[in-house]
């Protein structure tokens, strides 16, 4: 019975474009646990007991959140399903880390340093050089860039087939960015590859995103842009932050123009909600100063 409800719940979210694989895995585990006790509805105490069998506090929290969200869905159809209170096993969401806005000369230095990534004389140094350049020029997520295939570079731009929540989009490219990608593809053609991945290493496949993060951080430390191990600082994802912030800083100071710009940027970045794009307004002193000035003018106008 619980598995039937779970199947409909998972199907609903997948219909909205979510992969929902991890949530389904956890809920199937919960159903197996609960049905051993004959449960046909969600029970608060059973959810507690299941979460207490977790190997760590973090796992317990993920289990609890998955089961509670499912309980809300089931309870909306049948009040016999019990809904546990929020936050019993802690709140998992951490605040977003403060972004580092990367200067153009720093991007160029990192790209140049990437050409010295070992092993020399292989495709790998070129891969990281052009990969970091593409992230800086387009604001792509690293997962999206590494999922690109050779034929995703089309006449109208770059086809992103593996966006967040399974969304696909076409992004326009500056001529210089297109020329750079074409130059990399020409280099790639001289090296053997086991698949059609656009960015490949000596293994003939795209590098894992963790490896890309590690290479970037090492280069940032080598160049003095980031402190020693264990300290916060410049991250690979900051290339995306920087792209978004610079785009907003260049927008005309007109309310209607900004609204159109935000909507376009949200689609370009592949955000599920424009609220995620508005977060970038807080990212630099330049933008915060503009917001403060506009707020002061609004306040003075209302006070007059």
Coordinates of C-alpha atoms in Angstrom, one line a residue:
X1 CA 0.0 0.0 0.0
X2 CA 2.7 2.5 0.9
X3 CA 4.7 1.6 -2.2
X4 CA 1.7 2.4 -4.3
X5 CA 1.5 5.9 -2.8
X6 CA 5.2 6.3 -3.2
X7 CA 5.1 5.4 -6.9
X8 CA 2.5 8.1 -7.5
X9 CA 4.5 10.6 -5.4
X10 CA 7.7 9.9 -7.4
X11 CA 5.8 10.0 -10.7
X12 CA 4.4 13.4 -9.8
X13 CA 7.9 14.9 -9.2
X14 CA 9.4 13.3 -12.2
X15 CA 6.6 14.8 -14.3
X16 CA 7.9 18.2 -13.1
X17 CA 11.4 17.4 -14.4
X18 CA 13.0 16.1 -11.2
X19 CA 15.1 13.0 -11.3
X20 CA 14.1 12.2 -7.7
X21 CA 16.2 9.0 -7.6
X22 CA 17.6 9.5 -4.1
X23 CA 14.2 10.4 -2.7
X24 CA 12.7 7.3 -4.2
X25 CA 15.5 5.1 -2.8
X26 CA 15.0 6.4 0.7
X27 CA 11.2 6.1 0.5
X28 CA 11.4 2.5 -0.7
X29 CA 13.6 1.7 2.3
X30 CA 11.1 3.4 4.6
X31 CA 8.2 1.4 3.1
X32 CA 10.1 -1.9 3.5
X33 CA 10.7 -1.0 7.2
X34 CA 7.1 0.2 7.9
X35 CA 5.4 -2.7 6.1
X36 CA 7.3 -5.2 8.3
X37 CA 5.0 -3.9 11.1
X38 CA 1.9 -4.0 8.9
X39 CA 1.7 -0.2 8.4
X40 CA -0.7 0.8 5.6
X41 CA -0.3 4.5 6.4
X42 CA 2.5 6.7 7.5
X43 CA 3.1 6.7 11.3
X44 CA 5.1 9.3 13.1
X45 CA 6.6 6.8 15.6
X46 CA 7.6 4.5 12.8
X47 CA 9.4 7.3 10.9
X48 CA 11.3 8.1 14.1
X49 CA 12.2 4.5 14.6
X50 CA 13.4 4.2 11.0
X51 CA 15.5 7.3 11.2
X52 CA 17.1 6.1 14.4
X53 CA 18.5 3.1 12.6
X54 CA 20.6 5.5 10.3
X55 CA 24.4 5.3 10.4
X56 CA 24.8 9.1 11.1
X57 CA 22.9 12.2 12.0
X58 CA 23.2 13.5 8.4
X59 CA 21.7 10.3 7.0
X60 CA 18.9 10.4 9.6
X61 CA 18.0 13.9 8.6
X62 CA 17.8 13.0 4.9
X63 CA 15.6 10.1 5.8
X64 CA 13.4 12.2 8.0
X65 CA 13.0 15.0 5.4
X66 CA 12.1 12.5 2.6
X67 CA 9.6 10.7 4.8
X68 CA 8.0 13.9 6.1
X69 CA 7.6 15.4 2.6
X70 CA 6.0 12.1 1.4
X71 CA 3.7 12.1 4.5
X72 CA 2.4 15.6 3.6
X73 CA 1.5 14.3 0.1
X74 CA -0.2 11.2 1.5
X75 CA -2.0 13.1 4.2
X76 CA -3.5 15.5 1.7
X77 CA -5.4 12.6 0.2
X78 CA -6.1 10.6 3.3
X79 CA -6.0 12.1 6.8
X80 CA -5.2 8.7 8.3
X81 CA -1.6 9.3 7.2
X82 CA 0.3 11.0 10.1
X83 CA 2.7 13.9 9.4
X84 CA 5.7 14.3 11.8
X85 CA 6.7 17.8 12.8
X86 CA 9.4 19.7 11.0
X87 CA 13.1 19.8 12.0
X88 CA 13.1 16.9 14.5
X89 CA 16.5 15.6 13.1
X90 CA 17.9 19.1 12.4
X91 CA 17.8 21.4 9.5
X92 CA 20.1 20.4 6.6
X93 CA 20.2 23.5 4.6
X94 CA 23.4 25.5 5.0
X95 CA 23.7 29.2 4.0
X96 CA 25.3 29.7 0.6
X97 CA 29.0 30.3 0.8
X98 CA 30.2 33.9 0.1
X99 CA 31.2 33.9 -3.5
X100 CA 34.6 35.2 -4.7
X101 CA 34.3 37.4 -7.8
X102 CA 37.1 36.5 -10.1
X103 CA 38.8 39.3 -12.0
X104 CA 39.5 38.8 -15.7
X105 CA 43.3 38.7 -15.3
X106 CA 42.8 36.0 -12.7
X107 CA 40.8 33.9 -15.1
X108 CA 43.4 34.3 -17.8
X109 CA 46.2 33.3 -15.3
X110 CA 44.3 30.2 -14.2
X111 CA 43.7 29.2 -17.9
X112 CA 47.3 29.7 -18.6
X113 CA 48.4 27.6 -15.6
X114 CA 46.0 24.9 -16.7
X115 CA 48.2 24.3 -19.8
X116 CA 50.9 23.0 -17.4
X117 CA 48.6 20.4 -15.7
X118 CA 50.3 17.0 -16.0
X119 CA 50.7 14.8 -17.8
X120 CA 52.3 17.1 -20.4
X121 CA 51.9 16.3 -24.1
X122 CA 48.4 14.9 -23.6
X123 CA 44.9 16.2 -24.1
X124 CA 44.4 16.9 -20.3
X125 CA 46.1 20.3 -20.1
X126 CA 44.1 21.6 -23.1
X127 CA 40.9 20.2 -21.6
X128 CA 41.2 22.1 -18.3
X129 CA 42.3 25.2 -20.1
X130 CA 39.3 25.3 -22.4
X131 CA 36.9 23.9 -19.8
X132 CA 37.7 26.7 -17.3
X133 CA 37.4 29.3 -20.2
X134 CA 34.0 28.0 -21.2
X135 CA 32.7 28.2 -17.6
X136 CA 33.9 31.8 -17.3
X137 CA 32.4 32.8 -20.7
X138 CA 29.0 31.1 -20.3
X139 CA 28.3 30.6 -16.6
X140 CA 27.6 26.9 -17.2
X141 CA 27.5 24.6 -14.2
X142 CA 30.4 22.2 -14.2
X143 CA 28.1 19.2 -14.5
X144 CA 26.5 20.7 -17.6
X145 CA 29.9 21.4 -19.2
X146 CA 31.2 17.9 -18.6
X147 CA 28.0 16.4 -20.0
X148 CA 28.5 18.2 -23.3
X149 CA 28.9 16.1 -26.4
X150 CA 30.9 17.0 -29.5
X151 CA 27.8 17.6 -31.6
X152 CA 26.2 19.9 -29.0
X153 CA 28.1 22.8 -30.6
X154 CA 25.6 23.8 -33.3
X155 CA 25.1 26.8 -35.6
X156 CA 22.9 28.7 -33.2
X157 CA 25.0 28.1 -30.1
X158 CA 25.6 25.4 -27.5
X159 CA 22.9 22.8 -26.6
X160 CA 22.9 22.0 -22.9
X161 CA 21.1 18.7 -22.7
X162 CA 21.9 17.8 -19.1
X163 CA 20.7 20.8 -17.1
X164 CA 19.5 20.8 -13.6
X165 CA 16.1 19.0 -13.2
X166 CA 16.7 17.4 -16.6
X167 CA 16.0 20.7 -18.4
X168 CA 17.5 21.3 -21.9
X169 CA 18.3 24.7 -23.2
X170 CA 20.2 26.5 -26.0
X171 CA 22.7 29.2 -25.1
X172 CA 24.1 31.7 -27.4
X173 CA 27.9 32.0 -27.8
X174 CA 30.2 35.0 -28.4
X175 CA 32.2 34.5 -31.6
X176 CA 35.4 34.3 -29.5
X177 CA 33.9 31.5 -27.4
X178 CA 32.9 29.6 -30.5
X179 CA 36.3 29.9 -32.0
X180 CA 37.9 28.6 -28.8
X181 CA 35.6 25.6 -28.7
X182 CA 36.4 24.9 -32.4
X183 CA 40.1 25.1 -31.6
X184 CA 39.7 22.6 -28.8
X185 CA 37.7 20.2 -30.9
X186 CA 40.5 20.3 -33.5
X187 CA 43.1 19.5 -30.8
X188 CA 40.8 16.8 -29.4
X189 CA 40.6 15.1 -32.8
X190 CA 44.3 14.4 -32.6
X191 CA 43.9 12.4 -29.4
X192 CA 42.0 9.0 -29.0
X193 CA 38.7 9.2 -27.2
X194 CA 36.4 6.3 -26.0
X195 CA 33.2 8.3 -26.4
X196 CA 31.6 11.5 -27.8
X197 CA 32.2 13.6 -24.7
X198 CA 33.3 17.1 -25.7
X199 CA 35.9 17.4 -22.8
X200 CA 38.1 14.4 -22.4
X201 CA 41.3 13.5 -20.5
X202 CA 43.9 10.8 -21.2
X203 CA 41.3 8.2 -20.2
X204 CA 39.3 9.2 -23.2
X205 CA 36.3 10.3 -21.3
X206 CA 35.2 13.5 -19.5
X207 CA 36.8 14.1 -16.1
X208 CA 34.7 13.6 -13.0
X209 CA 33.5 17.0 -11.7
X210 CA 35.3 16.4 -8.4
X211 CA 38.6 16.1 -10.4
X212 CA 37.8 19.4 -12.1
X213 CA 37.2 21.1 -8.7
X214 CA 40.5 19.7 -7.4
X215 CA 42.5 20.9 -10.4
X216 CA 40.9 24.4 -10.2
X217 CA 41.6 24.8 -6.5
X218 CA 45.2 23.6 -6.9
X219 CA 45.8 26.1 -9.6
X220 CA 44.2 28.9 -7.5
X221 CA 46.5 28.1 -4.6
X222 CA 49.5 27.9 -6.9
X223 CA 48.8 31.4 -8.1
X224 CA 48.2 32.7 -4.6
X225 CA 44.4 33.3 -5.1
X226 CA 43.5 30.9 -2.4
X227 CA 45.0 30.0 1.0
X228 CA 46.2 26.7 2.4
X229 CA 44.2 23.5 2.6
X230 CA 41.3 23.9 5.1
X231 CA 40.8 27.6 4.3
X232 CA 37.9 29.1 2.3
X233 CA 38.5 30.9 -0.9
X234 CA 38.1 30.9 -4.7
X235 CA 36.1 27.9 -6.0
X236 CA 35.3 26.5 -9.4
X237 CA 31.7 27.5 -9.0
X238 CA 32.8 31.1 -8.6
X239 CA 33.3 31.3 -12.4
X240 CA 29.5 31.0 -12.6
X241 CA 28.9 33.5 -9.8
X242 CA 31.2 35.9 -11.6
X243 CA 29.5 35.5 -14.9
X244 CA 26.1 36.3 -13.4
X245 CA 27.3 39.2 -11.3
X246 CA 29.2 40.9 -14.2
X247 CA 26.1 40.4 -16.4
X248 CA 23.9 42.2 -13.8
X249 CA 26.5 45.0 -13.3
X250 CA 26.4 45.8 -17.0
X251 CA 22.6 46.1 -17.1
X252 CA 21.2 49.6 -17.6
X253 CA 19.9 51.2 -14.4
X254 CA 16.3 51.1 -15.5
X255 CA 13.7 49.1 -13.6
X256 CA 12.0 47.7 -16.7
X257 CA 15.4 46.9 -18.4
X258 CA 16.5 45.1 -15.2
X259 CA 13.3 43.0 -15.1
X260 CA 13.8 41.9 -18.7
X261 CA 17.5 41.3 -18.1
X262 CA 16.8 39.2 -15.0
X263 CA 14.3 37.0 -16.8
X264 CA 16.7 36.5 -19.7
X265 CA 19.6 35.7 -17.4
X266 CA 17.5 33.2 -15.4
X267 CA 16.7 31.3 -18.6
X268 CA 20.3 31.5 -19.8
X269 CA 21.7 30.1 -16.5
X270 CA 19.1 27.4 -16.4
X271 CA 17.5 28.4 -13.1
X272 CA 14.3 26.7 -12.0
X273 CA 13.1 29.9 -10.5
X274 CA 14.0 33.6 -11.1
X275 CA 14.3 33.9 -7.3
X276 CA 17.6 32.0 -7.6
X277 CA 18.8 34.6 -10.1
X278 CA 17.9 37.5 -7.8
X279 CA 20.3 36.1 -5.2
X280 CA 23.2 37.4 -7.3
X281 CA 22.0 41.0 -6.6
X282 CA 23.6 40.6 -3.2
X283 CA 26.9 39.3 -4.5
X284 CA 29.1 42.4 -4.9
X285 CA 29.5 45.9 -3.3
X286 CA 28.6 47.4 -6.6
X287 CA 25.2 45.8 -6.8
X288 CA 24.5 46.3 -3.1
X289 CA 25.4 50.0 -3.4
X290 CA 23.0 50.4 -6.4
X291 CA 20.2 48.6 -4.4
X292 CA 20.9 50.9 -1.4
X293 CA 20.7 54.0 -3.5
X294 CA 17.5 52.9 -5.2
X295 CA 15.9 52.0 -1.8
X296 CA 16.9 55.4 -0.4
X297 CA 15.4 57.2 -3.3
X298 CA 12.2 55.2 -2.9
X299 CA 12.1 55.9 0.9
X300 CA 12.7 59.7 0.3
X301 CA 9.9 59.8 -2.3
X302 CA 7.4 58.1 0.1
X303 CA 8.4 60.4 2.9
X304 CA 8.0 63.6 0.9

